[in-house]
JSON list of C-alpha atoms in Angstrom, two decimals:
[
{"chain": "A", "resi": 1, "resn": "MET", "atom": "CA", "xyz": [-25.70, 128.09, -213.40]},
{"chain": "A", "resi": 2, "resn": "GLU", "atom": "CA", "xyz": [-23.28, 127.21, -216.15]},
{"chain": "A", "resi": 3, "resn": "ARG", "atom": "CA", "xyz": [-24.69, 124.51, -218.42]},
{"chain": "A", "resi": 4, "resn": "ILE", "atom": "CA", "xyz": [-22.67, 121.28, -218.35]},
{"chain": "A", "resi": 5, "resn": "ARG", "atom": "CA", "xyz": [-22.70, 118.29, -220.71]},
{"chain": "A", "resi": 6, "resn": "ILE", "atom": "CA", "xyz": [-21.31, 114.98, -219.39]},
{"chain": "A", "resi": 7, "resn": "TYR", "atom": "CA", "xyz": [-20.58, 112.03, -221.69]},
{"chain": "A", "resi": 8, "resn": "MET", "atom": "CA", "xyz": [-20.22, 108.70, -219.88]},
{"chain": "A", "resi": 9, "resn": "THR", "atom": "CA", "xyz": [-18.87, 105.56, -221.49]},
{"chain": "A", "resi": 10, "resn": "GLY", "atom": "CA", "xyz": [-18.02, 102.04, -220.40]},
{"chain": "A", "resi": 11, "resn": "VAL", "atom": "CA", "xyz": [-18.87, 98.43, -221.16]},
{"chain": "A", "resi": 12, "resn": "GLY", "atom": "CA", "xyz": [-21.70, 96.21, -219.99]},
{"chain": "A", "resi": 13, "resn": "GLY", "atom": "CA", "xyz": [-21.48, 95.11, -216.37]},
{"chain": "A", "resi": 14, "resn": "GLN", "atom": "CA", "xyz": [-19.58, 98.12, -215.07]},
{"chain": "A", "resi": 15, "resn": "GLY", "atom": "CA", "xyz": [-22.63, 99.95, -213.75]},
{"chain": "A", "resi": 16, "resn": "THR", "atom": "CA", "xyz": [-22.41, 102.84, -216.21]},
{"chain": "A", "resi": 17, "resn": "LEU", "atom": "CA", "xyz": [-26.20, 103.16, -216.39]},
{"chain": "A", "resi": 18, "resn": "THR", "atom": "CA", "xyz": [-26.61, 102.87, -212.62]},
{"chain": "A", "resi": 19, "resn": "ALA", "atom": "CA", "xyz": [-24.05, 105.64, -212.23]},
{"chain": "A", "resi": 20, "resn": "THR", "atom": "CA", "xyz": [-25.87, 107.74, -214.82]},
{"chain": "A", "resi": 21, "resn": "THR", "atom": "CA", "xyz": [-29.18, 107.41, -213.01]},
{"chain": "A", "resi": 22, "resn": "LEU", "atom": "CA", "xyz": [-27.59, 108.13, -209.64]},
{"chain": "A", "resi": 23, "resn": "LEU", "atom": "CA", "xyz": [-25.79, 111.22, -210.94]},
{"chain": "A", "resi": 24, "resn": "ALA", "atom": "CA", "xyz": [-28.99, 112.51, -212.56]},
{"chain": "A", "resi": 25, "resn": "ARG", "atom": "CA", "xyz": [-30.96, 111.95, -209.33]},
{"chain": "A", "resi": 26, "resn": "THR", "atom": "CA", "xyz": [-28.20, 113.66, -207.32]},
{"chain": "A", "resi": 27, "resn": "ALA", "atom": "CA", "xyz": [-28.44, 116.72, -209.58]},
{"chain": "A", "resi": 28, "resn": "LEU", "atom": "CA", "xyz": [-32.24, 116.74, -209.40]},
{"chain": "A", "resi": 29, "resn": "ASP", "atom": "CA", "xyz": [-32.06, 116.67, -205.60]},
{"chain": "A", "resi": 30, "resn": "GLN", "atom": "CA", "xyz": [-29.83, 119.75, -205.82]},
{"chain": "A", "resi": 31, "resn": "GLY", "atom": "CA", "xyz": [-32.60, 121.58, -207.70]},
{"chain": "A", "resi": 32, "resn": "LEU", "atom": "CA", "xyz": [-30.84, 121.46, -211.08]},
{"chain": "A", "resi": 33, "resn": "ASP", "atom": "CA", "xyz": [-32.49, 120.97, -214.46]},
{"chain": "A", "resi": 34, "resn": "VAL", "atom": "CA", "xyz": [-31.37, 117.55, -215.74]},
{"chain": "A", "resi": 35, "resn": "VAL", "atom": "CA", "xyz": [-31.68, 115.76, -219.07]},
{"chain": "A", "resi": 36, "resn": "SER", "atom": "CA", "xyz": [-30.26, 112.26, -219.37]},
{"chain": "A", "resi": 37, "resn": "GLY", "atom": "CA", "xyz": [-30.07, 109.58, -222.04]},
{"chain": "A", "resi": 38, "resn": "GLU", "atom": "CA", "xyz": [-28.41, 106.26, -222.77]},
{"chain": "A", "resi": 39, "resn": "ILE", "atom": "CA", "xyz": [-27.35, 103.96, -225.59]},
{"chain": "A", "resi": 40, "resn": "HIS", "atom": "CA", "xyz": [-26.70, 100.31, -224.85]},
{"chain": "A", "resi": 41, "resn": "GLY", "atom": "CA", "xyz": [-26.95, 97.66, -227.51]},
{"chain": "A", "resi": 42, "resn": "MET", "atom": "CA", "xyz": [-25.10, 94.55, -226.36]},
{"chain": "A", "resi": 43, "resn": "ALA", "atom": "CA", "xyz": [-24.43, 95.78, -222.85]},
{"chain": "A", "resi": 44, "resn": "GLN", "atom": "CA", "xyz": [-25.15, 92.41, -221.21]},
{"chain": "A", "resi": 45, "resn": "ARG", "atom": "CA", "xyz": [-22.44, 90.79, -223.38]},
{"chain": "A", "resi": 46, "resn": "GLY", "atom": "CA", "xyz": [-19.76, 93.31, -222.52]},
{"chain": "A", "resi": 47, "resn": "GLY", "atom": "CA", "xyz": [-20.64, 95.71, -225.31]},
{"chain": "A", "resi": 48, "resn": "VAL", "atom": "CA", "xyz": [-20.24, 99.46, -225.25]},
{"chain": "A", "resi": 49, "resn": "VAL", "atom": "CA", "xyz": [-22.53, 101.52, -223.04]},
{"chain": "A", "resi": 50, "resn": "GLU", "atom": "CA", "xyz": [-22.82, 105.27, -223.63]},
{"chain": "A", "resi": 51, "resn": "SER", "atom": "CA", "xyz": [-24.91, 107.67, -221.62]},
{"chain": "A", "resi": 52, "resn": "THR", "atom": "CA", "xyz": [-25.28, 111.38, -221.06]},
{"chain": "A", "resi": 53, "resn": "VAL", "atom": "CA", "xyz": [-26.19, 113.70, -218.21]},
{"chain": "A", "resi": 54, "resn": "LEU", "atom": "CA", "xyz": [-26.78, 117.34, -219.14]},
{"chain": "A", "resi": 55, "resn": "LEU", "atom": "CA", "xyz": [-27.20, 119.95, -216.41]},
{"chain": "A", "resi": 56, "resn": "GLY", "atom": "CA", "xyz": [-28.66, 123.41, -216.57]},
{"chain": "A", "resi": 57, "resn": "GLY", "atom": "CA", "xyz": [-31.59, 123.46, -218.98]},
{"chain": "A", "resi": 58, "resn": "TRP", "atom": "CA", "xyz": [-30.76, 121.44, -222.08]},
{"chain": "A", "resi": 59, "resn": "LYS", "atom": "CA", "xyz": [-33.63, 120.16, -224.23]},
{"chain": "A", "resi": 60, "resn": "SER", "atom": "CA", "xyz": [-32.05, 117.01, -225.72]},
{"chain": "A", "resi": 61, "resn": "PRO", "atom": "CA", "xyz": [-29.89, 114.27, -224.16]},
{"chain": "A", "resi": 62, "resn": "LYS", "atom": "CA", "xyz": [-27.82, 114.02, -227.36]},
{"chain": "A", "resi": 63, "resn": "ILE", "atom": "CA", "xyz": [-24.18, 115.08, -227.31]},
{"chain": "A", "resi": 64, "resn": "SER", "atom": "CA", "xyz": [-22.36, 115.42, -230.61]},
{"chain": "A", "resi": 65, "resn": "HIS", "atom": "CA", "xyz": [-18.62, 115.34, -231.22]},
{"chain": "A", "resi": 66, "resn": "GLY", "atom": "CA", "xyz": [-16.83, 118.30, -229.65]},
{"chain": "A", "resi": 67, "resn": "GLU", "atom": "CA", "xyz": [-19.64, 119.15, -227.21]},
{"chain": "A", "resi": 68, "resn": "ALA", "atom": "CA", "xyz": [-18.97, 117.30, -223.94]},
{"chain": "A", "resi": 69, "resn": "ASP", "atom": "CA", "xyz": [-17.59, 119.39, -221.10]},
{"chain": "A", "resi": 70, "resn": "ILE", "atom": "CA", "xyz": [-16.70, 116.20, -219.25]},
{"chain": "A", "resi": 71, "resn": "VAL", "atom": "CA", "xyz": [-15.92, 112.68, -220.47]},
{"chain": "A", "resi": 72, "resn": "LEU", "atom": "CA", "xyz": [-16.29, 110.09, -217.74]},
{"chain": "A", "resi": 73, "resn": "GLY", "atom": "CA", "xyz": [-14.64, 106.82, -218.83]},
{"chain": "A", "resi": 74, "resn": "PHE", "atom": "CA", "xyz": [-15.46, 103.66, -216.93]},
{"chain": "A", "resi": 75, "resn": "GLU", "atom": "CA", "xyz": [-13.10, 101.64, -219.16]},
{"chain": "A", "resi": 76, "resn": "PRO", "atom": "CA", "xyz": [-9.83, 103.06, -220.61]},
{"chain": "A", "resi": 77, "resn": "LEU", "atom": "CA", "xyz": [-10.34, 102.00, -224.23]},
{"chain": "A", "resi": 78, "resn": "GLU", "atom": "CA", "xyz": [-13.86, 103.45, -224.14]},
{"chain": "A", "resi": 79, "resn": "THR", "atom": "CA", "xyz": [-12.38, 106.66, -222.73]},
{"chain": "A", "resi": 80, "resn": "LEU", "atom": "CA", "xyz": [-10.11, 106.77, -225.77]},
{"chain": "A", "resi": 81, "resn": "ARG", "atom": "CA", "xyz": [-13.05, 106.14, -228.09]},
{"chain": "A", "resi": 82, "resn": "GLY", "atom": "CA", "xyz": [-15.06, 108.84, -226.32]},
{"chain": "A", "resi": 83, "resn": "LEU", "atom": "CA", "xyz": [-12.45, 111.58, -226.81]},
{"chain": "A", "resi": 84, "resn": "PRO", "atom": "CA", "xyz": [-14.05, 112.91, -230.04]},
{"chain": "A", "resi": 85, "resn": "TYR", "atom": "CA", "xyz": [-17.03, 113.97, -227.91]},
{"chain": "A", "resi": 86, "resn": "LEU", "atom": "CA", "xyz": [-14.85, 116.17, -225.68]},
{"chain": "A", "resi": 87, "resn": "ALA", "atom": "CA", "xyz": [-15.18, 119.93, -226.17]},
{"chain": "A", "resi": 88, "resn": "LYS", "atom": "CA", "xyz": [-12.10, 122.11, -226.40]},
{"chain": "A", "resi": 89, "resn": "GLY", "atom": "CA", "xyz": [-11.12, 122.90, -222.82]},
{"chain": "A", "resi": 90, "resn": "GLY", "atom": "CA", "xyz": [-13.08, 119.92, -221.50]},
{"chain": "A", "resi": 91, "resn": "SER", "atom": "CA", "xyz": [-12.06, 117.50, -218.74]},
{"chain": "A", "resi": 92, "resn": "VAL", "atom": "CA", "xyz": [-11.67, 113.74, -218.50]},
{"chain": "A", "resi": 93, "resn": "ILE", "atom": "CA", "xyz": [-11.87, 111.38, -215.56]},
{"chain": "A", "resi": 94, "resn": "SER", "atom": "CA", "xyz": [-11.08, 107.76, -216.42]},
{"chain": "A", "resi": 95, "resn": "ASN", "atom": "CA", "xyz": [-10.62, 104.33, -215.00]},
{"chain": "A", "resi": 96, "resn": "THR", "atom": "CA", "xyz": [-7.14, 102.92, -215.69]},
{"chain": "A", "resi": 97, "resn": "GLU", "atom": "CA", "xyz": [-8.01, 99.23, -215.49]},
{"chain": "A", "resi": 98, "resn": "PRO", "atom": "CA", "xyz": [-9.03, 97.60, -218.78]},
{"chain": "A", "resi": 99, "resn": "LEU", "atom": "CA", "xyz": [-11.77, 95.11, -219.50]},
{"chain": "A", "resi": 100, "resn": "PRO", "atom": "CA", "xyz": [-10.39, 93.76, -222.80]},
{"chain": "A", "resi": 101, "resn": "PRO", "atom": "CA", "xyz": [-12.92, 93.23, -225.58]},
{"chain": "A", "resi": 102, "resn": "VAL", "atom": "CA", "xyz": [-13.47, 89.75, -227.05]},
{"chain": "A", "resi": 103, "resn": "GLY", "atom": "CA", "xyz": [-11.07, 90.37, -229.95]},
{"chain": "A", "resi": 104, "resn": "VAL", "atom": "CA", "xyz": [-8.25, 91.12, -227.51]},
{"chain": "A", "resi": 105, "resn": "SER", "atom": "CA", "xyz": [-9.13, 88.18, -225.25]},
{"chain": "A", "resi": 106, "resn": "CYS", "atom": "CA", "xyz": [-9.04, 85.85, -228.29]},
{"chain": "A", "resi": 107, "resn": "GLY", "atom": "CA", "xyz": [-5.68, 87.21, -229.39]},
{"chain": "A", "resi": 108, "resn": "ARG", "atom": "CA", "xyz": [-6.99, 88.74, -232.64]},
{"chain": "A", "resi": 109, "resn": "ASP", "atom": "CA", "xyz": [-6.50, 92.34, -231.55]},
{"chain": "A", "resi": 110, "resn": "THR", "atom": "CA", "xyz": [-4.12, 94.29, -229.34]},
{"chain": "A", "resi": 111, "resn": "TYR", "atom": "CA", "xyz": [-5.24, 96.48, -226.48]},
{"chain": "A", "resi": 112, "resn": "PRO", "atom": "CA", "xyz": [-3.55, 99.90, -226.61]},
{"chain": "A", "resi": 113, "resn": "ALA", "atom": "CA", "xyz": [-0.96, 100.62, -223.94]},
{"chain": "A", "resi": 114, "resn": "MET", "atom": "CA", "xyz": [-2.25, 102.70, -221.03]},
{"chain": "A", "resi": 115, "resn": "GLU", "atom": "CA", "xyz": [0.55, 105.20, -221.70]},
{"chain": "A", "resi": 116, "resn": "HIS", "atom": "CA", "xyz": [-0.86, 105.76, -225.19]},
{"chain": "A", "resi": 117, "resn": "ILE", "atom": "CA", "xyz": [-4.34, 106.35, -223.78]},
{"chain": "A", "resi": 118, "resn": "THR", "atom": "CA", "xyz": [-3.16, 108.76, -221.08]},
{"chain": "A", "resi": 119, "resn": "GLU", "atom": "CA", "xyz": [-1.04, 110.73, -223.54]},
{"chain": "A", "resi": 120, "resn": "ARG", "atom": "CA", "xyz": [-3.97, 111.05, -225.95]},
{"chain": "A", "resi": 121, "resn": "VAL", "atom": "CA", "xyz": [-6.25, 112.20, -223.12]},
{"chain": "A", "resi": 122, "resn": "LYS", "atom": "CA", "xyz": [-3.68, 114.71, -221.84]},
{"chain": "A", "resi": 123, "resn": "GLY", "atom": "CA", "xyz": [-3.24, 116.02, -225.36]},
{"chain": "A", "resi": 124, "resn": "CYS", "atom": "CA", "xyz": [-6.84, 117.04, -225.84]},
{"chain": "A", "resi": 125, "resn": "SER", "atom": "CA", "xyz": [-8.16, 117.89, -222.36]},
{"chain": "A", "resi": 126, "resn": "ALA", "atom": "CA", "xyz": [-7.68, 120.86, -220.07]},
{"chain": "A", "resi": 127, "resn": "LYS", "atom": "CA", "xyz": [-7.79, 118.65, -216.97]},
{"chain": "A", "resi": 128, "resn": "CYS", "atom": "CA", "xyz": [-7.66, 114.90, -216.58]},
{"chain": "A", "resi": 129, "resn": "TRP", "atom": "CA", "xyz": [-7.53, 112.35, -213.80]},
{"chain": "A", "resi": 130, "resn": "PHE", "atom": "CA", "xyz": [-6.93, 108.59, -213.87]},
{"chain": "A", "resi": 131, "resn": "LEU", "atom": "CA", "xyz": [-8.03, 106.17, -211.15]},
{"chain": "A", "resi": 132, "resn": "PRO", "atom": "CA", "xyz": [-7.76, 102.38, -210.70]},
{"chain": "A", "resi": 133, "resn": "CYS", "atom": "CA", "xyz": [-11.52, 102.03, -210.24]},
{"chain": "A", "resi": 134, "resn": "ARG", "atom": "CA", "xyz": [-11.77, 98.23, -210.13]},
{"chain": "A", "resi": 135, "resn": "THR", "atom": "CA", "xyz": [-9.10, 98.00, -207.43]},
{"chain": "A", "resi": 136, "resn": "LEU", "atom": "CA", "xyz": [-10.70, 100.81, -205.42]},
{"chain": "A", "resi": 137, "resn": "GLY", "atom": "CA", "xyz": [-14.13, 99.22, -205.90]},
{"chain": "A", "resi": 138, "resn": "LEU", "atom": "CA", "xyz": [-12.80, 95.96, -204.47]},
{"chain": "A", "resi": 139, "resn": "GLU", "atom": "CA", "xyz": [-11.32, 97.93, -201.57]},
{"chain": "A", "resi": 140, "resn": "ALA", "atom": "CA", "xyz": [-14.78, 99.36, -200.94]},
{"chain": "A", "resi": 141, "resn": "GLY", "atom": "CA", "xyz": [-16.30, 95.88, -200.96]},
{"chain": "A", "resi": 142, "resn": "SER", "atom": "CA", "xyz": [-17.12, 94.93, -204.57]},
{"chain": "A", "resi": 143, "resn": "VAL", "atom": "CA", "xyz": [-15.61, 95.43, -208.01]},
{"chain": "A", "resi": 144, "resn": "GLN", "atom": "CA", "xyz": [-18.99, 96.82, -209.09]},
{"chain": "A", "resi": 145, "resn": "ALA", "atom": "CA", "xyz": [-18.47, 99.78, -206.73]},
{"chain": "A", "resi": 146, "resn": "GLY", "atom": "CA", "xyz": [-15.79, 101.04, -209.13]},
{"chain": "A", "resi": 147, "resn": "ASN", "atom": "CA", "xyz": [-18.50, 103.05, -210.88]},
{"chain": "A", "resi": 148, "resn": "ILE", "atom": "CA", "xyz": [-19.23, 104.95, -207.66]},
{"chain": "A", "resi": 149, "resn": "VAL", "atom": "CA", "xyz": [-15.48, 105.53, -207.14]},
{"chain": "A", "resi": 150, "resn": "LEU", "atom": "CA", "xyz": [-15.51, 107.35, -210.47]},
{"chain": "A", "resi": 151, "resn": "LEU", "atom": "CA", "xyz": [-18.62, 109.37, -209.52]},
{"chain": "A", "resi": 152, "resn": "GLY", "atom": "CA", "xyz": [-17.02, 110.30, -206.21]},
{"chain": "A", "resi": 153, "resn": "ALA", "atom": "CA", "xyz": [-13.97, 111.58, -208.07]},
{"chain": "A", "resi": 154, "resn": "LEU", "atom": "CA", "xyz": [-16.18, 113.56, -210.46]},
{"chain": "A", "resi": 155, "resn": "CYS", "atom": "CA", "xyz": [-18.05, 115.18, -207.56]},
{"chain": "A", "resi": 156, "resn": "ALA", "atom": "CA", "xyz": [-14.73, 116.05, -205.87]},
{"chain": "A", "resi": 157, "resn": "SER", "atom": "CA", "xyz": [-13.21, 117.51, -209.05]},
{"chain": "A", "resi": 158, "resn": "GLY", "atom": "CA", "xyz": [-14.90, 120.90, -208.77]},
{"chain": "A", "resi": 159, "resn": "LEU", "atom": "CA", "xyz": [-16.36, 120.45, -212.25]},
{"chain": "A", "resi": 160, "resn": "LEU", "atom": "CA", "xyz": [-19.95, 120.13, -210.98]},
{"chain": "A", "resi": 161, "resn": "PRO", "atom": "CA", "xyz": [-22.09, 122.62, -209.03]},
{"chain": "A", "resi": 162, "resn": "PHE", "atom": "CA", "xyz": [-22.25, 120.15, -206.12]},
{"chain": "A", "resi": 163, "resn": "GLY", "atom": "CA", "xyz": [-19.75, 118.05, -204.20]},
{"chain": "A", "resi": 164, "resn": "PRO", "atom": "CA", "xyz": [-19.40, 114.51, -202.85]},
{"chain": "A", "resi": 165, "resn": "GLU", "atom": "CA", "xyz": [-21.80, 115.16, -199.95]},
{"chain": "A", "resi": 166, "resn": "ALA", "atom": "CA", "xyz": [-24.67, 115.51, -202.45]},
{"chain": "A", "resi": 167, "resn": "LEU", "atom": "CA", "xyz": [-23.73, 112.13, -203.98]},
{"chain": "A", "resi": 168, "resn": "GLU", "atom": "CA", "xyz": [-23.53, 110.58, -200.52]},
{"chain": "A", "resi": 169, "resn": "SER", "atom": "CA", "xyz": [-27.03, 111.85, -199.75]},
{"chain": "A", "resi": 170, "resn": "ALA", "atom": "CA", "xyz": [-28.36, 110.38, -203.01]},
{"chain": "A", "resi": 171, "resn": "ILE", "atom": "CA", "xyz": [-26.72, 107.02, -202.23]},
{"chain": "A", "resi": 172, "resn": "ARG", "atom": "CA", "xyz": [-28.48, 106.92, -198.86]},
{"chain": "A", "resi": 173, "resn": "LYS", "atom": "CA", "xyz": [-31.78, 107.90, -200.52]},
{"chain": "A", "resi": 174, "resn": "TYR", "atom": "CA", "xyz": [-31.81, 105.77, -203.69]},
{"chain": "A", "resi": 175, "resn": "LEU", "atom": "CA", "xyz": [-29.69, 102.65, -203.18]},
{"chain": "A", "resi": 176, "resn": "LYS", "atom": "CA", "xyz": [-30.75, 99.52, -201.30]},
{"chain": "A", "resi": 177, "resn": "PRO", "atom": "CA", "xyz": [-29.81, 99.77, -197.61]},
{"chain": "A", "resi": 178, "resn": "THR", "atom": "CA", "xyz": [-27.47, 96.78, -197.96]},
{"chain": "A", "resi": 179, "resn": "LEU", "atom": "CA", "xyz": [-25.43, 98.68, -200.58]},
{"chain": "A", "resi": 180, "resn": "VAL", "atom": "CA", "xyz": [-25.18, 102.06, -198.87]},
{"chain": "A", "resi": 181, "resn": "ASP", "atom": "CA", "xyz": [-22.08, 101.58, -196.67]},
{"chain": "A", "resi": 182, "resn": "MET", "atom": "CA", "xyz": [-20.04, 100.00, -199.47]},
{"chain": "A", "resi": 183, "resn": "ASN", "atom": "CA", "xyz": [-20.89, 102.78, -201.91]},
{"chain": "A", "resi": 184, "resn": "LEU", "atom": "CA", "xyz": [-20.22, 105.53, -199.36]},
{"chain": "A", "resi": 185, "resn": "LYS", "atom": "CA", "xyz": [-16.77, 103.98, -198.93]},
{"chain": "A", "resi": 186, "resn": "ALA", "atom": "CA", "xyz": [-16.39, 103.96, -202.73]},
{"chain": "A", "resi": 187, "resn": "VAL", "atom": "CA", "xyz": [-17.18, 107.69, -202.83]},
{"chain": "A", "resi": 188, "resn": "ALA", "atom": "CA", "xyz": [-14.59, 108.35, -200.12]},
{"chain": "A", "resi": 189, "resn": "LEU", "atom": "CA", "xyz": [-11.95, 106.38, -202.04]},
{"chain": "A", "resi": 190, "resn": "GLY", "atom": "CA", "xyz": [-12.68, 108.29, -205.24]},
{"chain": "A", "resi": 191, "resn": "VAL", "atom": "CA", "xyz": [-12.46, 111.60, -203.39]},
{"chain": "A", "resi": 192, "resn": "SER", "atom": "CA", "xyz": [-9.20, 110.68, -201.63]},
{"chain": "A", "resi": 193, "resn": "LYS", "atom": "CA", "xyz": [-7.61, 109.39, -204.84]},
{"chain": "A", "resi": 194, "resn": "LEU", "atom": "CA", "xyz": [-8.40, 112.64, -206.61]},
{"chain": "A", "resi": 195, "resn": "ALA", "atom": "CA", "xyz": [-6.90, 114.62, -203.74]},
{"chain": "A", "resi": 196, "resn": "GLY", "atom": "CA", "xyz": [-3.60, 112.91, -204.16]}
]
């Protein structure tokens, strides 16, 4: 199979690491070689969370600038910050709903306009998609399900060697039974949003 490097970025509380683990387990269940890693310093205080999932026989979980085939952004500003990792010809899937950092909430800083973020993403990616993940997560049953909305969209994008049904199987296998129905709905919403 073609080797694929996925760079995932968000902020604490969005379920970025849960999504990383679930995506890695989904790929493992499909018989793929998987390497995964994560960086999270102040994640519990809303700090940046970065993680990687590499498919197809990589030795290290590290992704350097210009190497990611896919950037998966759980928060729009973090998507913007993650763009240097994107390889030429790479793809981006991003949430459109911000979680402003403390500096913005206190009025010290200004959050960039979503139009600026989307234009920057369009300017350096071959394909890109934007989804209102928090809203769709709430529609599924919980704002936290927004991370699974994004994974559902990724699996429906055709960028991976497996589709949403593999993710659905992993959700049934690895998540608590009380969370399965909500997250299956989140996958369906991500898939349908990507379709149009």
